[in-house]
Amino acid sequence: MILFISLLTLILCFLNYYFLYPIDQKLFYIYTSISILIFIATCIYLIIKNQKLKKDNIIIQEIEKFLKISSSTSLIDLKEKLKTSFELTQKQLQDQKIQNKLLQKNLQYLIQSFNYMRLENSITLKPILKKYQINTKTKNIIFKNIHACIVNDDMIENFLLQCILLDIGISSEIFDDFQKVEKKYSFIISKKKIKNTLNYTFVDVNVKDLINFLSTNFKEESYQIANLYNVLIFKSSSFENNLILNITNQFCSNNQIVDSLSDFKNALKLNFRLILVDYEVIKFDILHFTQILHEYKIQNSQNKILLFTKNRVKNCDFADEIINDISKNEWIILLKKYINQV
């Protein structure tokens, strides 16, 4: 390009010299000077432009290297490639967002399922359940003589559904296709509506919705149960109370301690699976408390009472077991025996 401009400038100078110089030398020098200035300005412009193009090419190469895209011929070409790359990245991020949402939902389902497995998990899972705003299970309703069919191909959802159903007394079987269902069930759980059968459909697993469906369609097969607590502890000192409570809380939840006779009598209004009472705290009114504990046993025959005493005692037949010494391991063995959390 510079060579072409140089040649053009020389031609102009020659023409000026050939036509103008014989006529007017002053005008010749003016035109010649203008031609040379135009030549110099054009050369400077081209040099600057070439330097800018080199810098642009370096930037383009760095961008291509960083983004791992093919070589571009110009900034316009690079712009199109960047646009395509951005759209692809945006789509990948959207897909990842959907995948993350699905993983989070599965995590919630798994945590909720584990909450149904063993009571002691409730303590460990409590902060996680709170973080993910997972509703804890309710165990105040039980169904009998109901057999459900789950038609779904999601293993985690099926696991949670079976845990929920088992927790309220309902047995179930799982199929990934309705065509494989051969026998008759009390009702069917599925995501798609199934005709000519009692059908509970869902998008996301929701305990309340499922309980409402069952309560509406199986009123005669359901019955209420009282809120059930695990262990009531009444020892002769606050230190012993707290020590045994801490050990118990590592094994199961819903436990309570009392430190007075009046609190103990009020606590007996609740339904505890296991009661540990120290003879030292009731011995001064043993007849009265023997009667109270007898009545408690009549009303809650499935619950157990352990009496702790270091001496031999009589007329304490309200107790299922009398113990005179207890270590941490021995207490856990008793919890496994009476709370049935093996």
Short mmCIF file of N, CA and C in Angstrom, two decimals, residues 290 293-294 297 304-307 315-321:
data_model
loop_
_atom_site.label_atom_id
_atom_site.label_comp_id
_atom_site.label_asym_id
_atom_site.label_seq_id
_atom_site.Cartn_x
_atom_site.Cartn_y
_atom_site.Cartn_z
N THR A 290 -46.86 -45.70 94.04
CA THR A 290 -47.12 -47.06 93.55
C THR A 290 -48.48 -47.12 92.87
N LEU A 293 -48.31 -45.19 89.49
CA LEU A 293 -47.59 -45.94 88.46
C LEU A 293 -48.35 -47.18 88.02
N HIS A 294 -49.11 -47.77 88.93
CA HIS A 294 -49.98 -48.89 88.55
C HIS A 294 -51.04 -48.42 87.55
N LYS A 297 -49.53 -47.92 84.19
CA LYS A 297 -49.29 -49.19 83.50
C LYS A 297 -50.57 -49.76 82.90
N LYS A 304 -42.83 -49.33 79.48
CA LYS A 304 -42.05 -50.02 80.50
C LYS A 304 -41.55 -49.04 81.57
N ILE A 305 -41.44 -49.56 82.81
CA ILE A 305 -40.94 -48.76 83.93
C ILE A 305 -39.73 -49.47 84.54
N LEU A 306 -38.64 -48.72 84.66
CA LEU A 306 -37.43 -49.23 85.31
C LEU A 306 -37.28 -48.52 86.66
N LEU A 307 -37.06 -49.29 87.70
CA LEU A 307 -36.88 -48.73 89.04
C LEU A 307 -35.41 -48.88 89.43
N ASN A 315 -42.96 -54.60 97.24
CA ASN A 315 -44.21 -53.97 96.80
C ASN A 315 -43.98 -52.92 95.70
N CYS A 316 -43.09 -53.25 94.80
CA CYS A 316 -42.84 -52.36 93.65
C CYS A 316 -43.08 -53.13 92.36
N ASP A 317 -44.20 -53.86 92.33
CA ASP A 317 -44.46 -54.69 91.15
C ASP A 317 -44.91 -53.89 89.94
N PHE A 318 -45.01 -52.56 90.08
CA PHE A 318 -45.27 -51.71 88.91
C PHE A 318 -44.05 -51.69 87.98
N ALA A 319 -42.88 -52.03 88.53
CA ALA A 319 -41.63 -51.96 87.75
C ALA A 319 -41.46 -53.20 86.89
N ASP A 320 -41.12 -52.99 85.64
CA ASP A 320 -40.81 -54.12 84.75
C ASP A 320 -39.43 -54.68 85.04
N GLU A 321 -38.57 -53.83 85.56
CA GLU A 321 -37.22 -54.28 85.89
C GLU A 321 -36.65 -53.39 86.99
#
